[in-house]
């Protein structure tokens, strides 16, 4: 029977969801973690795990959001797991945050790990059928926020935004929930 690394199963087992949507998504992710033959592979039909990050500056006053080229929405940096990540979702989130922001990043020291989980549908495209991203999300800090730059292959642009502006651009409830969780962690530490 296929199975995910014990670390993924343990990670999902200890996560505490905040609302009904996250609770349902977490249950689906726990099921997928033990039923998918290749949970981290883009070639896995139907669903695969991804990692993303709320990237903040050291002051915690600004959050980096990118205008995603394929989805044409403002989102947090993130993407597909790769072999180099070794099945470690935090490694995926950190690598994606570095690649998509141009900044050196590290996990926020007091944030839950993960911060949030979400299952979302990726629409079908010419080369890819509709499928689900099983997204494991972290709060990370940019060490060099002036290095912020975007990859034109991934996004139309990236910006540092204040929290109110980031929340205004968040066009779905799970994205708003994740941003509000991140802001809450930062306010506790202030």
mmCIF file with all atom_site columns, C-alpha atoms in Angstrom:
data_model
loop_
_atom_site.group_PDB
_atom_site.id
_atom_site.type_symbol
_atom_site.label_atom_id
_atom_site.label_alt_id
_atom_site.label_comp_id
_atom_site.label_asym_id
_atom_site.label_entity_id
_atom_site.label_seq_id
_atom_site.pdbx_PDB_ins_code
_atom_site.Cartn_x
_atom_site.Cartn_y
_atom_site.Cartn_z
_atom_site.occupancy
_atom_site.B_iso_or_equiv
_atom_site.pdbx_formal_charge
_atom_site.auth_seq_id
_atom_site.auth_comp_id
_atom_site.auth_asym_id
_atom_site.auth_atom_id
_atom_site.pdbx_PDB_model_num
ATOM 1   C CA . UNK A 1 1   ? 0.000   0.000  0.000   1.00 0.00 ? 1   UNK A CA 1
ATOM 2   C CA . UNK A 1 2   ? 1.408   3.443  -0.877  1.00 0.00 ? 2   UNK A CA 1
ATOM 3   C CA . UNK A 1 3   ? 2.262   5.737  1.959   1.00 0.00 ? 3   UNK A CA 1
ATOM 4   C CA . UNK A 1 4   ? 3.726   9.139  2.625   1.00 0.00 ? 4   UNK A CA 1
ATOM 5   C CA . UNK A 1 5   ? 6.757   9.692  4.809   1.00 0.00 ? 5   UNK A CA 1
ATOM 6   C CA . UNK A 1 6   ? 5.909   9.446  8.486   1.00 0.00 ? 6   UNK A CA 1
ATOM 7   C CA . UNK A 1 7   ? 6.993   13.078 8.851   1.00 0.00 ? 7   UNK A CA 1
ATOM 8   C CA . UNK A 1 8   ? 4.107   14.269 6.620   1.00 0.00 ? 8   UNK A CA 1
ATOM 9   C CA . UNK A 1 9   ? 1.577   12.121 8.477   1.00 0.00 ? 9   UNK A CA 1
ATOM 10  C CA . UNK A 1 10  ? 2.891   13.430 11.832  1.00 0.00 ? 10  UNK A CA 1
ATOM 11  C CA . UNK A 1 11  ? 2.894   17.038 10.594  1.00 0.00 ? 11  UNK A CA 1
ATOM 12  C CA . UNK A 1 12  ? -0.761  16.799 9.582   1.00 0.00 ? 12  UNK A CA 1
ATOM 13  C CA . UNK A 1 13  ? -1.712  14.897 12.749  1.00 0.00 ? 13  UNK A CA 1
ATOM 14  C CA . UNK A 1 14  ? -0.533  17.727 15.011  1.00 0.00 ? 14  UNK A CA 1
ATOM 15  C CA . UNK A 1 15  ? -1.980  20.641 12.995  1.00 0.00 ? 15  UNK A CA 1
ATOM 16  C CA . UNK A 1 16  ? -4.948  22.379 14.648  1.00 0.00 ? 16  UNK A CA 1
ATOM 17  C CA . UNK A 1 17  ? -7.434  23.788 12.108  1.00 0.00 ? 17  UNK A CA 1
ATOM 18  C CA . UNK A 1 18  ? -9.098  27.146 12.723  1.00 0.00 ? 18  UNK A CA 1
ATOM 19  C CA . UNK A 1 19  ? -12.417 26.851 10.876  1.00 0.00 ? 19  UNK A CA 1
ATOM 20  C CA . UNK A 1 20  ? -14.703 24.330 9.154   1.00 0.00 ? 20  UNK A CA 1
ATOM 21  C CA . UNK A 1 21  ? -13.047 24.721 5.746   1.00 0.00 ? 21  UNK A CA 1
ATOM 22  C CA . UNK A 1 22  ? -9.585  24.115 7.171   1.00 0.00 ? 22  UNK A CA 1
ATOM 23  C CA . UNK A 1 23  ? -10.914 21.187 9.237   1.00 0.00 ? 23  UNK A CA 1
ATOM 24  C CA . UNK A 1 24  ? -12.383 19.572 6.094   1.00 0.00 ? 24  UNK A CA 1
ATOM 25  C CA . UNK A 1 25  ? -9.230  20.271 4.087   1.00 0.00 ? 25  UNK A CA 1
ATOM 26  C CA . UNK A 1 26  ? -7.014  18.813 6.811   1.00 0.00 ? 26  UNK A CA 1
ATOM 27  C CA . UNK A 1 27  ? -9.101  15.611 6.836   1.00 0.00 ? 27  UNK A CA 1
ATOM 28  C CA . UNK A 1 28  ? -8.745  15.352 3.050   1.00 0.00 ? 28  UNK A CA 1
ATOM 29  C CA . UNK A 1 29  ? -5.000  15.975 3.276   1.00 0.00 ? 29  UNK A CA 1
ATOM 30  C CA . UNK A 1 30  ? -4.585  13.304 5.960   1.00 0.00 ? 30  UNK A CA 1
ATOM 31  C CA . UNK A 1 31  ? -6.403  10.858 3.681   1.00 0.00 ? 31  UNK A CA 1
ATOM 32  C CA . UNK A 1 32  ? -4.298  11.807 0.649   1.00 0.00 ? 32  UNK A CA 1
ATOM 33  C CA . UNK A 1 33  ? -1.065  11.560 2.682   1.00 0.00 ? 33  UNK A CA 1
ATOM 34  C CA . UNK A 1 34  ? -1.702  7.847  3.163   1.00 0.00 ? 34  UNK A CA 1
ATOM 35  C CA . UNK A 1 35  ? -3.491  7.007  -0.103  1.00 0.00 ? 35  UNK A CA 1
ATOM 36  C CA . UNK A 1 36  ? -1.499  8.730  -2.855  1.00 0.00 ? 36  UNK A CA 1
ATOM 37  C CA . UNK A 1 37  ? 1.240   6.644  -4.431  1.00 0.00 ? 37  UNK A CA 1
ATOM 38  C CA . UNK A 1 38  ? 3.445   9.702  -5.010  1.00 0.00 ? 38  UNK A CA 1
ATOM 39  C CA . UNK A 1 39  ? 2.094   12.493 -2.782  1.00 0.00 ? 39  UNK A CA 1
ATOM 40  C CA . UNK A 1 40  ? 4.800   15.026 -3.752  1.00 0.00 ? 40  UNK A CA 1
ATOM 41  C CA . UNK A 1 41  ? 4.808   14.399 -7.508  1.00 0.00 ? 41  UNK A CA 1
ATOM 42  C CA . UNK A 1 42  ? 3.165   16.692 -10.051 1.00 0.00 ? 42  UNK A CA 1
ATOM 43  C CA . UNK A 1 43  ? 2.633   13.525 -12.089 1.00 0.00 ? 43  UNK A CA 1
ATOM 44  C CA . UNK A 1 44  ? 0.289   12.200 -9.389  1.00 0.00 ? 44  UNK A CA 1
ATOM 45  C CA . UNK A 1 45  ? -3.175  12.432 -10.969 1.00 0.00 ? 45  UNK A CA 1
ATOM 46  C CA . UNK A 1 46  ? -5.874  14.227 -9.051  1.00 0.00 ? 46  UNK A CA 1
ATOM 47  C CA . UNK A 1 47  ? -3.862  15.783 -6.217  1.00 0.00 ? 47  UNK A CA 1
ATOM 48  C CA . UNK A 1 48  ? -0.380  16.432 -4.848  1.00 0.00 ? 48  UNK A CA 1
ATOM 49  C CA . UNK A 1 49  ? 1.199   18.281 -1.939  1.00 0.00 ? 49  UNK A CA 1
ATOM 50  C CA . UNK A 1 50  ? 2.539   21.815 -2.357  1.00 0.00 ? 50  UNK A CA 1
ATOM 51  C CA . UNK A 1 51  ? 4.214   24.243 0.029   1.00 0.00 ? 51  UNK A CA 1
ATOM 52  C CA . UNK A 1 52  ? 3.774   27.984 0.374   1.00 0.00 ? 52  UNK A CA 1
ATOM 53  C CA . UNK A 1 53  ? 4.724   30.833 2.662   1.00 0.00 ? 53  UNK A CA 1
ATOM 54  C CA . UNK A 1 54  ? 3.495   34.099 4.044   1.00 0.00 ? 54  UNK A CA 1
ATOM 55  C CA . UNK A 1 55  ? 6.703   36.119 3.657   1.00 0.00 ? 55  UNK A CA 1
ATOM 56  C CA . UNK A 1 56  ? 7.050   39.116 5.981   1.00 0.00 ? 56  UNK A CA 1
ATOM 57  C CA . UNK A 1 57  ? 9.802   41.654 6.527   1.00 0.00 ? 57  UNK A CA 1
ATOM 58  C CA . UNK A 1 58  ? 11.692  41.713 9.840   1.00 0.00 ? 58  UNK A CA 1
ATOM 59  C CA . UNK A 1 59  ? 9.365   44.369 11.279  1.00 0.00 ? 59  UNK A CA 1
ATOM 60  C CA . UNK A 1 60  ? 6.310   42.232 10.519  1.00 0.00 ? 60  UNK A CA 1
ATOM 61  C CA . UNK A 1 61  ? 4.608   45.300 9.058   1.00 0.00 ? 61  UNK A CA 1
ATOM 62  C CA . UNK A 1 62  ? 4.802   44.192 5.414   1.00 0.00 ? 62  UNK A CA 1
ATOM 63  C CA . UNK A 1 63  ? 3.891   41.007 3.577   1.00 0.00 ? 63  UNK A CA 1
ATOM 64  C CA . UNK A 1 64  ? 5.090   39.993 0.089   1.00 0.00 ? 64  UNK A CA 1
ATOM 65  C CA . UNK A 1 65  ? 2.350   39.096 -2.372  1.00 0.00 ? 65  UNK A CA 1
ATOM 66  C CA . UNK A 1 66  ? 2.827   38.140 -5.984  1.00 0.00 ? 66  UNK A CA 1
ATOM 67  C CA . UNK A 1 67  ? 0.501   38.487 -8.941  1.00 0.00 ? 67  UNK A CA 1
ATOM 68  C CA . UNK A 1 68  ? 0.446   34.883 -10.169 1.00 0.00 ? 68  UNK A CA 1
ATOM 69  C CA . UNK A 1 69  ? 0.931   34.619 -13.937 1.00 0.00 ? 69  UNK A CA 1
ATOM 70  C CA . UNK A 1 70  ? -1.140  31.473 -14.575 1.00 0.00 ? 70  UNK A CA 1
ATOM 71  C CA . UNK A 1 71  ? -3.925  32.077 -12.050 1.00 0.00 ? 71  UNK A CA 1
ATOM 72  C CA . UNK A 1 72  ? -3.993  35.882 -12.461 1.00 0.00 ? 72  UNK A CA 1
ATOM 73  C CA . UNK A 1 73  ? -4.542  36.416 -8.732  1.00 0.00 ? 73  UNK A CA 1
ATOM 74  C CA . UNK A 1 74  ? -2.589  37.969 -5.855  1.00 0.00 ? 74  UNK A CA 1
ATOM 75  C CA . UNK A 1 75  ? -1.168  35.103 -3.788  1.00 0.00 ? 75  UNK A CA 1
ATOM 76  C CA . UNK A 1 76  ? 1.579   34.105 -1.390  1.00 0.00 ? 76  UNK A CA 1
ATOM 77  C CA . UNK A 1 77  ? 4.751   32.549 -2.832  1.00 0.00 ? 77  UNK A CA 1
ATOM 78  C CA . UNK A 1 78  ? 4.574   28.790 -3.148  1.00 0.00 ? 78  UNK A CA 1
ATOM 79  C CA . UNK A 1 79  ? 4.621   25.815 -5.421  1.00 0.00 ? 79  UNK A CA 1
ATOM 80  C CA . UNK A 1 80  ? 5.352   22.187 -6.038  1.00 0.00 ? 80  UNK A CA 1
ATOM 81  C CA . UNK A 1 81  ? 7.491   19.903 -3.925  1.00 0.00 ? 81  UNK A CA 1
ATOM 82  C CA . UNK A 1 82  ? 10.710  18.772 -5.578  1.00 0.00 ? 82  UNK A CA 1
ATOM 83  C CA . UNK A 1 83  ? 13.024  15.853 -4.909  1.00 0.00 ? 83  UNK A CA 1
ATOM 84  C CA . UNK A 1 84  ? 15.605  18.147 -3.303  1.00 0.00 ? 84  UNK A CA 1
ATOM 85  C CA . UNK A 1 85  ? 13.033  18.906 -0.552  1.00 0.00 ? 85  UNK A CA 1
ATOM 86  C CA . UNK A 1 86  ? 13.086  15.276 0.592   1.00 0.00 ? 86  UNK A CA 1
ATOM 87  C CA . UNK A 1 87  ? 9.368   15.224 1.405   1.00 0.00 ? 87  UNK A CA 1
ATOM 88  C CA . UNK A 1 88  ? 9.809   18.046 3.942   1.00 0.00 ? 88  UNK A CA 1
ATOM 89  C CA . UNK A 1 89  ? 6.983   20.542 3.417   1.00 0.00 ? 89  UNK A CA 1
ATOM 90  C CA . UNK A 1 90  ? 8.806   23.300 5.315   1.00 0.00 ? 90  UNK A CA 1
ATOM 91  C CA . UNK A 1 91  ? 11.787  22.853 2.976   1.00 0.00 ? 91  UNK A CA 1
ATOM 92  C CA . UNK A 1 92  ? 9.411   23.172 0.005   1.00 0.00 ? 92  UNK A CA 1
ATOM 93  C CA . UNK A 1 93  ? 7.867   26.367 1.396   1.00 0.00 ? 93  UNK A CA 1
ATOM 94  C CA . UNK A 1 94  ? 11.277  27.914 2.156   1.00 0.00 ? 94  UNK A CA 1
ATOM 95  C CA . UNK A 1 95  ? 12.689  27.022 -1.275  1.00 0.00 ? 95  UNK A CA 1
ATOM 96  C CA . UNK A 1 96  ? 9.626   28.389 -3.068  1.00 0.00 ? 96  UNK A CA 1
ATOM 97  C CA . UNK A 1 97  ? 9.717   31.584 -0.981  1.00 0.00 ? 97  UNK A CA 1
ATOM 98  C CA . UNK A 1 98  ? 13.388  32.115 -1.900  1.00 0.00 ? 98  UNK A CA 1
ATOM 99  C CA . UNK A 1 99  ? 12.789  31.397 -5.593  1.00 0.00 ? 99  UNK A CA 1
ATOM 100 C CA . UNK A 1 100 ? 9.703   33.577 -5.917  1.00 0.00 ? 100 UNK A CA 1
ATOM 101 C CA . UNK A 1 101 ? 10.827  36.575 -3.830  1.00 0.00 ? 101 UNK A CA 1
ATOM 102 C CA . UNK A 1 102 ? 14.598  36.674 -4.403  1.00 0.00 ? 102 UNK A CA 1
ATOM 103 C CA . UNK A 1 103 ? 15.032  37.043 -0.628  1.00 0.00 ? 103 UNK A CA 1
ATOM 104 C CA . UNK A 1 104 ? 16.844  34.894 1.911   1.00 0.00 ? 104 UNK A CA 1
ATOM 105 C CA . UNK A 1 105 ? 14.182  33.589 4.302   1.00 0.00 ? 105 UNK A CA 1
ATOM 106 C CA . UNK A 1 106 ? 13.915  31.663 7.539   1.00 0.00 ? 106 UNK A CA 1
ATOM 107 C CA . UNK A 1 107 ? 10.938  30.259 9.471   1.00 0.00 ? 107 UNK A CA 1
ATOM 108 C CA . UNK A 1 108 ? 9.313   32.670 11.907  1.00 0.00 ? 108 UNK A CA 1
ATOM 109 C CA . UNK A 1 109 ? 10.508  31.508 15.346  1.00 0.00 ? 109 UNK A CA 1
ATOM 110 C CA . UNK A 1 110 ? 7.139   31.471 17.170  1.00 0.00 ? 110 UNK A CA 1
ATOM 111 C CA . UNK A 1 111 ? 4.691   30.619 14.377  1.00 0.00 ? 111 UNK A CA 1
ATOM 112 C CA . UNK A 1 112 ? 2.949   27.245 14.326  1.00 0.00 ? 112 UNK A CA 1
ATOM 113 C CA . UNK A 1 113 ? 4.522   24.847 11.834  1.00 0.00 ? 113 UNK A CA 1
ATOM 114 C CA . UNK A 1 114 ? 2.586   24.702 9.630   1.00 0.00 ? 114 UNK A CA 1
ATOM 115 C CA . UNK A 1 115 ? 0.679   27.943 9.989   1.00 0.00 ? 115 UNK A CA 1
ATOM 116 C CA . UNK A 1 116 ? -2.234  26.812 7.806   1.00 0.00 ? 116 UNK A CA 1
ATOM 117 C CA . UNK A 1 117 ? -3.370  24.111 5.374   1.00 0.00 ? 117 UNK A CA 1
ATOM 118 C CA . UNK A 1 118 ? -5.621  24.421 2.349   1.00 0.00 ? 118 UNK A CA 1
ATOM 119 C CA . UNK A 1 119 ? -6.923  22.262 -0.488  1.00 0.00 ? 119 UNK A CA 1
ATOM 120 C CA . UNK A 1 120 ? -7.627  24.228 -3.642  1.00 0.00 ? 120 UNK A CA 1
ATOM 121 C CA . UNK A 1 121 ? -8.539  23.299 -7.185  1.00 0.00 ? 121 UNK A CA 1
ATOM 122 C CA . UNK A 1 122 ? -6.228  24.175 -10.043 1.00 0.00 ? 122 UNK A CA 1
ATOM 123 C CA . UNK A 1 123 ? -8.232  24.598 -13.248 1.00 0.00 ? 123 UNK A CA 1
ATOM 124 C CA . UNK A 1 124 ? -7.496  22.453 -16.300 1.00 0.00 ? 124 UNK A CA 1
ATOM 125 C CA . UNK A 1 125 ? -5.082  23.844 -18.871 1.00 0.00 ? 125 UNK A CA 1
ATOM 126 C CA . UNK A 1 126 ? -3.954  22.563 -22.257 1.00 0.00 ? 126 UNK A CA 1
ATOM 127 C CA . UNK A 1 127 ? -1.164  20.475 -20.775 1.00 0.00 ? 127 UNK A CA 1
ATOM 128 C CA . UNK A 1 128 ? -2.729  19.550 -17.435 1.00 0.00 ? 128 UNK A CA 1
ATOM 129 C CA . UNK A 1 129 ? -6.124  18.288 -16.223 1.00 0.00 ? 129 UNK A CA 1
ATOM 130 C CA . UNK A 1 130 ? -7.923  19.903 -13.275 1.00 0.00 ? 130 UNK A CA 1
ATOM 131 C CA . UNK A 1 131 ? -6.337  18.766 -10.019 1.00 0.00 ? 131 UNK A CA 1
ATOM 132 C CA . UNK A 1 132 ? -6.010  19.680 -6.343  1.00 0.00 ? 132 UNK A CA 1
ATOM 133 C CA . UNK A 1 133 ? -3.106  21.302 -4.549  1.00 0.00 ? 133 UNK A CA 1
ATOM 134 C CA . UNK A 1 134 ? -2.753  20.101 -0.972  1.00 0.00 ? 134 UNK A CA 1
ATOM 135 C CA . UNK A 1 135 ? -1.027  23.234 0.303   1.00 0.00 ? 135 UNK A CA 1
ATOM 136 C CA . UNK A 1 136 ? 0.973   23.277 3.544   1.00 0.00 ? 136 UNK A CA 1
ATOM 137 C CA . UNK A 1 137 ? 1.636   26.902 4.538   1.00 0.00 ? 137 UNK A CA 1
ATOM 138 C CA . UNK A 1 138 ? 4.287   28.528 6.730   1.00 0.00 ? 138 UNK A CA 1
ATOM 139 C CA . UNK A 1 139 ? 5.136   31.978 8.092   1.00 0.00 ? 139 UNK A CA 1
ATOM 140 C CA . UNK A 1 140 ? 8.657   33.045 7.090   1.00 0.00 ? 140 UNK A CA 1
ATOM 141 C CA . UNK A 1 141 ? 10.771  36.162 7.519   1.00 0.00 ? 141 UNK A CA 1
ATOM 142 C CA . UNK A 1 142 ? 12.766  37.801 4.723   1.00 0.00 ? 142 UNK A CA 1
ATOM 143 C CA . UNK A 1 143 ? 16.297  38.596 5.907   1.00 0.00 ? 143 UNK A CA 1
ATOM 144 C CA . UNK A 1 144 ? 16.971  40.998 3.030   1.00 0.00 ? 144 UNK A CA 1
ATOM 145 C CA . UNK A 1 145 ? 13.641  42.591 2.023   1.00 0.00 ? 145 UNK A CA 1
ATOM 146 C CA . UNK A 1 146 ? 15.338  45.051 -0.349  1.00 0.00 ? 146 UNK A CA 1
ATOM 147 C CA . UNK A 1 147 ? 16.240  42.069 -2.554  1.00 0.00 ? 147 UNK A CA 1
ATOM 148 C CA . UNK A 1 148 ? 12.555  41.522 -3.410  1.00 0.00 ? 148 UNK A CA 1
ATOM 149 C CA . UNK A 1 149 ? 12.286  40.566 -7.081  1.00 0.00 ? 149 UNK A CA 1
ATOM 150 C CA . UNK A 1 150 ? 9.942   38.413 -9.125  1.00 0.00 ? 150 UNK A CA 1
ATOM 151 C CA . UNK A 1 151 ? 10.492  35.631 -11.631 1.00 0.00 ? 151 UNK A CA 1
ATOM 152 C CA . UNK A 1 152 ? 8.684   36.711 -14.831 1.00 0.00 ? 152 UNK A CA 1
ATOM 153 C CA . UNK A 1 153 ? 7.998   33.041 -15.631 1.00 0.00 ? 153 UNK A CA 1
ATOM 154 C CA . UNK A 1 154 ? 6.022   32.731 -12.384 1.00 0.00 ? 154 UNK A CA 1
ATOM 155 C CA . UNK A 1 155 ? 4.401   36.095 -11.775 1.00 0.00 ? 155 UNK A CA 1
ATOM 156 C CA . UNK A 1 156 ? 3.531   39.463 -13.272 1.00 0.00 ? 156 UNK A CA 1
ATOM 157 C CA . UNK A 1 157 ? 5.091   41.142 -10.246 1.00 0.00 ? 157 UNK A CA 1
ATOM 158 C CA . UNK A 1 158 ? 5.650   41.033 -6.512  1.00 0.00 ? 158 UNK A CA 1
ATOM 159 C CA . UNK A 1 159 ? 5.169   43.765 -3.913  1.00 0.00 ? 159 UNK A CA 1
ATOM 160 C CA . UNK A 1 160 ? 5.595   44.469 -0.236  1.00 0.00 ? 160 UNK A CA 1
ATOM 161 C CA . UNK A 1 161 ? 2.136   45.367 1.068   1.00 0.00 ? 161 UNK A CA 1
ATOM 162 C CA . UNK A 1 162 ? 0.798   46.550 4.384   1.00 0.00 ? 162 UNK A CA 1
ATOM 163 C CA . UNK A 1 163 ? -1.584  44.098 6.048   1.00 0.00 ? 163 UNK A CA 1
ATOM 164 C CA . UNK A 1 164 ? -4.742  46.022 5.107   1.00 0.00 ? 164 UNK A CA 1
ATOM 165 C CA . UNK A 1 165 ? -3.733  46.121 1.436   1.00 0.00 ? 165 UNK A CA 1
ATOM 166 C CA . UNK A 1 166 ? -2.768  42.427 1.428   1.00 0.00 ? 166 UNK A CA 1
ATOM 167 C CA . UNK A 1 167 ? -6.107  41.488 2.974   1.00 0.00 ? 167 UNK A CA 1
ATOM 168 C CA . UNK A 1 168 ? -7.928  43.665 0.438   1.00 0.00 ? 168 UNK A CA 1
ATOM 169 C CA . UNK A 1 169 ? -6.220  41.771 -2.414  1.00 0.00 ? 169 UNK A CA 1
ATOM 170 C CA . UNK A 1 170 ? -6.991  38.378 -0.861  1.00 0.00 ? 170 UNK A CA 1
ATOM 171 C CA . UNK A 1 171 ? -9.899  37.187 -2.992  1.00 0.00 ? 171 UNK A CA 1
ATOM 172 C CA . UNK A 1 172 ? -10.861 34.023 -1.114  1.00 0.00 ? 172 UNK A CA 1
ATOM 173 C CA . UNK A 1 173 ? -11.590 33.071 2.487   1.00 0.00 ? 173 UNK A CA 1
ATOM 174 C CA . UNK A 1 174 ? -8.684  30.586 2.977   1.00 0.00 ? 174 UNK A CA 1
ATOM 175 C CA . UNK A 1 175 ? -6.166  33.194 1.795   1.00 0.00 ? 175 UNK A CA 1
ATOM 176 C CA . UNK A 1 176 ? -7.632  35.775 4.176   1.00 0.00 ? 176 UNK A CA 1
ATOM 177 C CA . UNK A 1 177 ? -7.619  33.224 7.022   1.00 0.00 ? 177 UNK A CA 1
ATOM 178 C CA . UNK A 1 178 ? -3.918  32.467 6.451   1.00 0.00 ? 178 UNK A CA 1
ATOM 179 C CA . UNK A 1 179 ? -3.003  36.171 6.344   1.00 0.00 ? 179 UNK A CA 1
ATOM 180 C CA . UNK A 1 180 ? -5.001  36.871 9.502   1.00 0.00 ? 180 UNK A CA 1
ATOM 181 C CA . UNK A 1 181 ? -3.271  33.977 11.287  1.00 0.00 ? 181 UNK A CA 1
ATOM 182 C CA . UNK A 1 182 ? 0.123   35.363 10.255  1.00 0.00 ? 182 UNK A CA 1
ATOM 183 C CA . UNK A 1 183 ? -0.747  38.870 11.411  1.00 0.00 ? 183 UNK A CA 1
ATOM 184 C CA . UNK A 1 184 ? -1.998  37.435 14.721  1.00 0.00 ? 184 UNK A CA 1
ATOM 185 C CA . UNK A 1 185 ? 1.314   35.622 15.328  1.00 0.00 ? 185 UNK A CA 1
ATOM 186 C CA . UNK A 1 186 ? 3.223   38.827 14.627  1.00 0.00 ? 186 UNK A CA 1
ATOM 187 C CA . UNK A 1 187 ? 0.999   40.933 16.881  1.00 0.00 ? 187 UNK A CA 1
ATOM 188 C CA . UNK A 1 188 ? 1.502   38.491 19.775  1.00 0.00 ? 188 UNK A CA 1
ATOM 189 C CA . UNK A 1 189 ? 5.258   38.833 19.417  1.00 0.00 ? 189 UNK A CA 1
ATOM 190 C CA . UNK A 1 190 ? 5.187   42.641 19.266  1.00 0.00 ? 190 UNK A CA 1
#
